[in-house]
């Protein structure tokens, strides 16, 4: 029988036992008491300074969560400059005010949406990419900076395929209402629900694809020093996560229409219940997707993240409980909610390294503008979605 020699120059895959030994867990060492003091000072000084201190508040917030996150005895860091962020926020605020004034003074409103304000939305993908590049530039681990490639086309493709239809809802409603006023309204009273239903179904069906494309852009353009990151999730994985929770949404919608079809007066009675069901479905989908997201991040050297997050535990014990307690505490427990959510996700992730991270050479990036990052802040953290994905 012929014997085949094993080529020892090629790295051999590690067994499960060896992978478990190599696993480097993330650890979050921060406490609620520590963050509560930071959060309280941030809120009070931001109010007293009419928002000026918010730039310093952002830095303190980032440094707390990054600085107390540890991997293999090393901690992350965030060293952006508050003054740069403040100047950028002032510039963005001036731009938004001037844009609104131009629309109003020159009567450039179209369907209740300003022409210049609409054009300003076209800068959103550009600003998101710049914001990610800024945040990556000032995020460090072991003295090595992260880097985000400023490639804009993938973000614009997502914007035009998904965000434009979503943002088109106000225009659609305005046009339909105008047409209804110009006629007796009988035919439009029948058409409006169906058109809105088609719009909703379009966005609903494409939601997993939208999430997948956004996550690919977020990870595939990111690198740690010269070591590029890769997002390995597939369309099938995202639609499976979506389909697991879809029966809950279908049951809620069917039950709602069944209860209101015979008696339209019940519409406003059961509408809050429908909203709760839709919210529960959305949070369930995001909880399942969280594990897929973190488990699909790999590095070019063969290292990868492994996520042991349990979606239903994360959903009910962390997400829903946080929402309930924050609402009933009138926001007082926001610091507690943020810390426990960050801690749970961090402790659910570990790194399976295939190389010594200290051998990665830092790729210096001279980009130090914060304009994009602050546009994302003003807009509402568009790229952060809900939670950490």
Coordinates of C-alpha atoms in Angstrom, one line a residue:
X1 CA 0.0 0.0 0.0
X2 CA 1.4 3.4 -1.0
X3 CA 2.1 5.8 1.8
X4 CA 1.7 9.5 1.3
X5 CA 3.9 12.0 3.1
X6 CA 2.2 15.0 4.7
X7 CA 3.5 18.3 3.5
X8 CA 4.4 20.1 6.8
X9 CA 5.0 23.4 5.0
X10 CA 1.2 23.8 4.5
X11 CA -0.7 24.8 7.7
X12 CA -2.9 21.9 8.7
X13 CA -6.4 22.6 10.0
X14 CA -6.6 22.4 13.8
X15 CA -8.9 19.9 15.5
X16 CA -11.8 21.1 17.6
X17 CA -9.9 20.6 20.8
X18 CA -6.9 22.6 19.5
X19 CA -9.3 25.3 18.3
X20 CA -10.9 25.5 21.7
X21 CA -7.4 25.9 23.3
X22 CA -6.5 28.6 20.8
X23 CA -9.7 30.5 21.3
X24 CA -9.1 34.0 22.8
X25 CA -12.3 35.3 24.5
X26 CA -13.2 39.0 24.5
X27 CA -13.8 40.3 28.0
X28 CA -15.5 43.5 29.1
X29 CA -14.3 44.8 32.5
X30 CA -16.3 47.9 32.8
X31 CA -19.0 48.3 35.4
X32 CA -22.4 50.1 35.4
X33 CA -21.2 52.4 38.2
X34 CA -18.2 53.6 36.2
X35 CA -20.3 54.3 33.1
X36 CA -23.1 55.9 35.0
X37 CA -20.8 58.6 36.3
X38 CA -19.5 59.2 32.8
X39 CA -23.0 59.2 31.3
X40 CA -24.4 61.6 33.9
X41 CA -21.5 64.1 33.5
X42 CA -21.8 63.9 29.7
X43 CA -25.6 64.6 29.7
X44 CA -25.4 67.4 32.3
X45 CA -22.5 69.2 30.6
X46 CA -24.0 68.8 27.1
X47 CA -27.2 70.4 28.3
X48 CA -25.4 73.2 30.2
X49 CA -23.1 74.0 27.2
X50 CA -26.0 73.8 24.7
X51 CA -24.5 70.7 23.0
X52 CA -20.9 71.9 22.8
X53 CA -19.6 69.4 25.2
X54 CA -21.2 66.5 23.2
X55 CA -18.0 66.2 21.2
X56 CA -16.1 65.4 24.4
X57 CA -18.9 63.2 25.6
X58 CA -18.6 61.1 22.5
X59 CA -14.9 60.6 23.1
X60 CA -15.4 59.7 26.7
X61 CA -18.2 57.2 25.8
X62 CA -16.1 55.5 23.1
X63 CA -13.0 55.3 25.4
X64 CA -15.0 53.7 28.2
X65 CA -16.4 50.9 26.1
X66 CA -13.2 50.3 24.0
X67 CA -10.9 50.8 26.9
X68 CA -12.6 48.2 29.1
X69 CA -12.8 45.7 26.3
X70 CA -10.0 43.2 26.5
X71 CA -8.6 40.5 24.3
X72 CA -5.7 38.3 25.4
X73 CA -4.6 40.8 28.0
X74 CA -4.7 43.7 25.6
X75 CA -7.3 46.5 25.5
X76 CA -8.7 48.5 22.7
X77 CA -8.4 52.3 22.6
X78 CA -10.0 55.3 20.8
X79 CA -7.9 58.5 20.5
X80 CA -9.9 60.9 18.3
X81 CA -9.8 64.6 19.1
X82 CA -12.9 66.3 20.5
X83 CA -12.2 69.7 19.0
X84 CA -12.1 68.2 15.5
X85 CA -15.4 66.6 16.1
X86 CA -16.9 69.8 17.5
X87 CA -15.8 71.8 14.4
X88 CA -17.3 69.2 12.1
X89 CA -20.6 69.2 14.0
X90 CA -20.8 73.0 13.7
X91 CA -20.1 72.8 10.0
X92 CA -22.8 70.2 9.5
X93 CA -25.3 72.2 11.5
X94 CA -24.6 75.3 9.4
X95 CA -25.0 73.3 6.2
X96 CA -28.4 71.9 7.3
X97 CA -29.7 75.4 8.3
X98 CA -28.6 77.0 5.1
X99 CA -30.1 74.2 3.1
X100 CA -33.5 74.5 4.8
X101 CA -33.4 78.3 4.4
X102 CA -32.7 78.0 0.7
X103 CA -35.7 75.7 0.2
X104 CA -38.0 77.9 2.1
X105 CA -36.9 81.4 0.8
X106 CA -36.8 80.4 -2.8
X107 CA -39.9 78.2 -2.7
X108 CA -38.1 75.1 -3.9
X109 CA -40.4 72.8 -2.1
X110 CA -41.7 69.8 -4.1
X111 CA -44.3 67.6 -2.5
X112 CA -43.5 69.0 0.9
X113 CA -39.8 67.9 0.5
X114 CA -37.2 70.6 -0.2
X115 CA -35.2 70.3 -3.4
X116 CA -31.9 71.1 -1.7
X117 CA -32.7 68.9 1.3
X118 CA -33.4 66.0 -1.1
X119 CA -30.1 66.6 -2.9
X120 CA -28.4 66.7 0.5
X121 CA -29.5 63.1 1.0
X122 CA -27.3 62.1 -1.9
X123 CA -24.3 62.9 0.3
X124 CA -25.4 60.4 2.9
X125 CA -23.6 57.3 1.6
X126 CA -20.5 59.5 1.1
X127 CA -20.7 60.8 4.7
X128 CA -21.2 57.3 6.1
X129 CA -18.1 56.0 4.4
X130 CA -16.1 59.0 5.6
X131 CA -17.5 58.5 9.1
X132 CA -16.5 54.8 9.2
X133 CA -13.0 55.7 8.0
X134 CA -12.7 58.3 10.7
X135 CA -13.8 56.0 13.5
X136 CA -11.6 53.2 12.2
X137 CA -8.6 55.5 12.0
X138 CA -8.8 56.4 15.7
X139 CA -9.5 52.9 16.9
X140 CA -6.4 51.0 18.1
X141 CA -5.5 47.5 19.4
X142 CA -2.0 46.8 20.6
X143 CA -1.0 50.2 19.2
X144 CA -2.1 49.2 15.7
X145 CA -4.8 51.2 14.0
X146 CA -7.8 50.0 12.0
X147 CA -8.3 51.3 8.5
X148 CA -11.5 51.6 6.4
X149 CA -11.1 52.0 2.7
X150 CA -13.0 55.0 1.3
X151 CA -14.7 53.2 -1.6
X152 CA -18.1 54.8 -2.2
X153 CA -19.9 52.9 -4.9
X154 CA -21.0 49.9 -2.8
X155 CA -22.7 52.3 -0.3
X156 CA -24.4 54.3 -3.1
X157 CA -25.6 51.0 -4.7
X158 CA -27.3 50.1 -1.4
X159 CA -28.7 53.6 -1.0
X160 CA -30.4 53.6 -4.4
X161 CA -31.6 50.0 -4.2
X162 CA -33.1 50.1 -0.7
X163 CA -32.9 53.5 1.0
X164 CA -34.4 55.5 -1.8
X165 CA -37.6 53.4 -1.9
X166 CA -37.8 53.6 1.9
X167 CA -37.4 57.4 1.8
X168 CA -39.9 57.6 -1.0
X169 CA -42.8 56.9 1.3
X170 CA -43.5 60.5 2.2
X171 CA -43.5 61.4 -1.5
X172 CA -45.8 58.5 -2.3
X173 CA -48.3 59.6 0.4
X174 CA -48.1 63.2 -0.6
X175 CA -48.8 62.4 -4.3
X176 CA -51.7 60.1 -3.5
X177 CA -53.3 62.7 -1.2
X178 CA -53.0 65.3 -3.9
X179 CA -54.7 63.1 -6.4
X180 CA -57.4 62.2 -4.0
X181 CA -58.2 65.9 -3.4
X182 CA -58.4 66.5 -7.2
X183 CA -61.0 63.7 -7.6
X184 CA -64.0 62.5 -5.6
X185 CA -61.6 60.2 -3.8
X186 CA -63.6 57.0 -4.3
X187 CA -61.1 55.3 -6.5
X188 CA -58.1 56.4 -4.5
X189 CA -59.6 55.2 -1.2
X190 CA -59.3 51.7 -2.8
X191 CA -55.9 52.2 -4.4
X192 CA -54.0 53.8 -1.5
X193 CA -54.0 50.7 0.8
X194 CA -52.9 48.4 -2.1
X195 CA -50.1 50.7 -3.2
X196 CA -48.8 51.1 0.3
X197 CA -49.1 47.3 0.8
X198 CA -47.0 46.7 -2.3
X199 CA -44.4 49.2 -1.1
X200 CA -44.2 47.5 2.3
X201 CA -44.0 44.0 0.8
X202 CA -41.1 45.2 -1.5
X203 CA -39.1 46.5 1.4
X204 CA -40.0 43.5 3.6
X205 CA -38.9 40.9 1.1
X206 CA -35.6 42.5 0.4
X207 CA -34.7 43.2 4.0
X208 CA -32.3 40.3 4.4
X209 CA -30.5 41.2 1.2
X210 CA -30.3 44.8 2.4
X211 CA -28.8 43.7 5.7
X212 CA -26.3 41.4 4.0
X213 CA -25.1 44.1 1.6
X214 CA -24.7 46.6 4.3
X215 CA -22.7 44.2 6.5
X216 CA -20.4 43.2 3.6
X217 CA -19.6 46.9 2.9
X218 CA -19.0 47.5 6.6
X219 CA -16.6 44.6 7.1
X220 CA -15.0 44.0 3.7
X221 CA -13.6 47.6 3.5
X222 CA -12.1 47.3 7.0
X223 CA -8.6 46.2 7.9
X224 CA -6.5 45.8 11.0
X225 CA -3.2 47.4 10.1
X226 CA -2.5 45.7 6.7
X227 CA -4.6 42.6 7.6
X228 CA -7.9 42.8 5.7
X229 CA -11.1 41.6 7.2
X230 CA -13.6 39.5 5.2
X231 CA -17.3 38.9 5.7
X232 CA -18.1 35.3 4.9
X233 CA -21.9 35.2 5.4
X234 CA -24.1 34.1 2.5
X235 CA -27.5 35.2 1.3
X236 CA -28.9 31.8 2.3
X237 CA -27.8 32.4 6.0
X238 CA -29.5 35.8 6.1
X239 CA -32.8 34.6 4.5
X240 CA -32.8 31.6 6.9
X241 CA -32.6 34.0 9.8
X242 CA -35.4 36.0 8.3
X243 CA -37.7 33.0 7.6
X244 CA -37.3 31.7 11.1
X245 CA -39.2 34.7 12.4
X246 CA -41.5 35.4 9.5
X247 CA -44.4 33.2 10.8
X248 CA -44.7 35.5 13.8
X249 CA -45.1 38.5 11.6
X250 CA -47.6 36.7 9.3
X251 CA -49.6 35.6 12.3
X252 CA -49.8 39.1 13.6
X253 CA -50.8 40.7 10.3
X254 CA -53.4 38.0 9.5
X255 CA -54.9 38.2 13.0
X256 CA -55.1 42.0 12.8
X257 CA -57.0 42.0 9.5
X258 CA -59.2 39.2 10.6
X259 CA -60.2 41.2 13.7
X260 CA -60.7 44.5 11.8
X261 CA -62.3 43.2 8.6
X262 CA -65.8 42.6 10.1
X263 CA -65.7 45.8 12.2
X264 CA -63.5 48.7 10.9
X265 CA -64.0 50.4 14.3
X266 CA -61.7 47.9 15.8
X267 CA -58.8 49.2 13.7
X268 CA -57.4 51.6 16.3
X269 CA -58.2 49.2 19.2
X270 CA -55.9 46.4 17.7
X271 CA -53.4 48.7 16.0
X272 CA -51.1 49.0 19.2
X273 CA -51.1 45.1 19.4
X274 CA -50.1 44.9 15.8
X275 CA -47.2 47.4 16.4
X276 CA -46.0 45.3 19.4
X277 CA -46.1 42.1 17.3
X278 CA -44.2 43.8 14.4
X279 CA -41.6 45.1 16.9
X280 CA -41.2 41.7 18.5
X281 CA -40.7 40.1 15.1
X282 CA -38.1 42.7 14.1
X283 CA -36.2 42.3 17.3
X284 CA -36.3 38.5 17.0
X285 CA -34.9 38.8 13.5
X286 CA -32.1 41.1 14.6
X287 CA -31.3 38.8 17.5
X288 CA -30.8 35.8 15.2
X289 CA -28.9 38.0 12.7
X290 CA -26.5 39.2 15.5
X291 CA -25.0 35.7 15.8
X292 CA -24.7 35.3 12.1
X293 CA -23.0 38.7 11.8
X294 CA -20.3 38.2 14.4
X295 CA -19.7 34.5 13.4
X296 CA -19.0 35.6 9.8
X297 CA -16.1 37.9 10.4
X298 CA -12.7 36.6 9.3
X299 CA -9.2 37.9 8.7
X300 CA -7.0 37.3 5.6
X301 CA -4.5 35.3 7.7
X302 CA -7.1 32.6 8.5
X303 CA -8.1 34.0 11.9
X304 CA -11.8 34.4 12.5
X305 CA -14.4 35.4 15.1
X306 CA -16.6 32.7 16.7
X307 CA -19.9 33.8 18.3
X308 CA -21.7 31.7 20.9
X309 CA -24.6 34.2 21.3
X310 CA -27.9 32.5 22.0
X311 CA -30.5 34.6 20.1
X312 CA -33.5 34.0 22.3
X313 CA -31.6 34.6 25.5
X314 CA -30.2 37.7 24.0
X315 CA -33.6 38.8 22.8
X316 CA -35.6 38.4 26.0
X317 CA -32.9 38.7 28.7
X318 CA -31.0 41.7 27.1
X319 CA -32.9 43.5 24.4
X320 CA -36.5 43.4 25.5
X321 CA -35.7 43.7 29.2
X322 CA -33.5 46.7 28.4
X323 CA -36.3 48.4 26.5
X324 CA -38.9 47.8 29.3
X325 CA -36.7 49.0 32.1
X326 CA -35.5 52.1 30.2
X327 CA -39.1 53.1 29.4
X328 CA -40.4 52.6 32.9
X329 CA -37.4 54.3 34.4
X330 CA -37.9 57.3 32.1
X331 CA -34.3 56.8 30.7
X332 CA -32.5 56.6 34.1
X333 CA -31.4 53.1 33.4
X334 CA -29.9 53.8 29.9
X335 CA -26.3 53.4 31.2
X336 CA -27.2 50.1 32.9
X337 CA -28.8 48.9 29.6
X338 CA -25.9 49.9 27.5
X339 CA -23.3 48.2 29.7
X340 CA -25.1 44.9 30.1
X341 CA -25.7 44.7 26.3
X342 CA -22.1 45.4 25.5
X343 CA -20.9 42.9 28.1
X344 CA -23.2 40.2 26.9
X345 CA -22.1 40.5 23.2
X346 CA -18.4 40.8 24.1
X347 CA -18.5 37.7 26.3
X348 CA -20.2 35.8 23.5
X349 CA -17.4 36.4 21.0
X350 CA -13.9 34.9 20.9
X351 CA -11.1 35.0 18.4
X352 CA -9.7 31.9 16.8
X353 CA -6.3 33.1 15.7
X354 CA -4.2 31.6 13.0
X355 CA -1.2 34.0 13.4
X356 CA 0.4 36.1 16.1
X357 CA -1.4 39.4 16.0
X358 CA 1.7 41.3 17.0
X359 CA 3.3 40.5 13.7
X360 CA 0.8 42.7 11.9
X361 CA 2.4 45.9 10.6
X362 CA 0.6 49.1 11.2
X363 CA -0.6 50.8 8.0
X364 CA -0.4 54.5 8.7
X365 CA -3.3 56.6 7.5
X366 CA -3.0 60.3 7.4
X367 CA -6.7 60.9 7.1
X368 CA -7.8 63.0 10.1
X369 CA -11.0 64.7 9.0
X370 CA -14.1 64.1 11.1
X371 CA -16.7 65.6 8.7
X372 CA -18.1 62.2 7.6
X373 CA -18.3 60.9 11.2
X374 CA -20.2 63.8 12.4
X375 CA -22.6 63.8 9.5
X376 CA -23.5 60.2 10.5
X377 CA -23.9 61.4 14.1
X378 CA -26.3 64.2 13.1
X379 CA -28.2 61.9 10.8
X380 CA -28.7 59.4 13.5
X381 CA -26.0 56.7 13.3
X382 CA -27.4 55.3 10.1
X383 CA -24.7 52.7 9.6
X384 CA -25.0 51.3 13.2
X385 CA -28.6 50.1 12.7
X386 CA -29.9 48.6 15.9
X387 CA -27.5 47.5 18.5
X388 CA -24.0 46.6 17.4
X389 CA -24.8 45.5 13.9

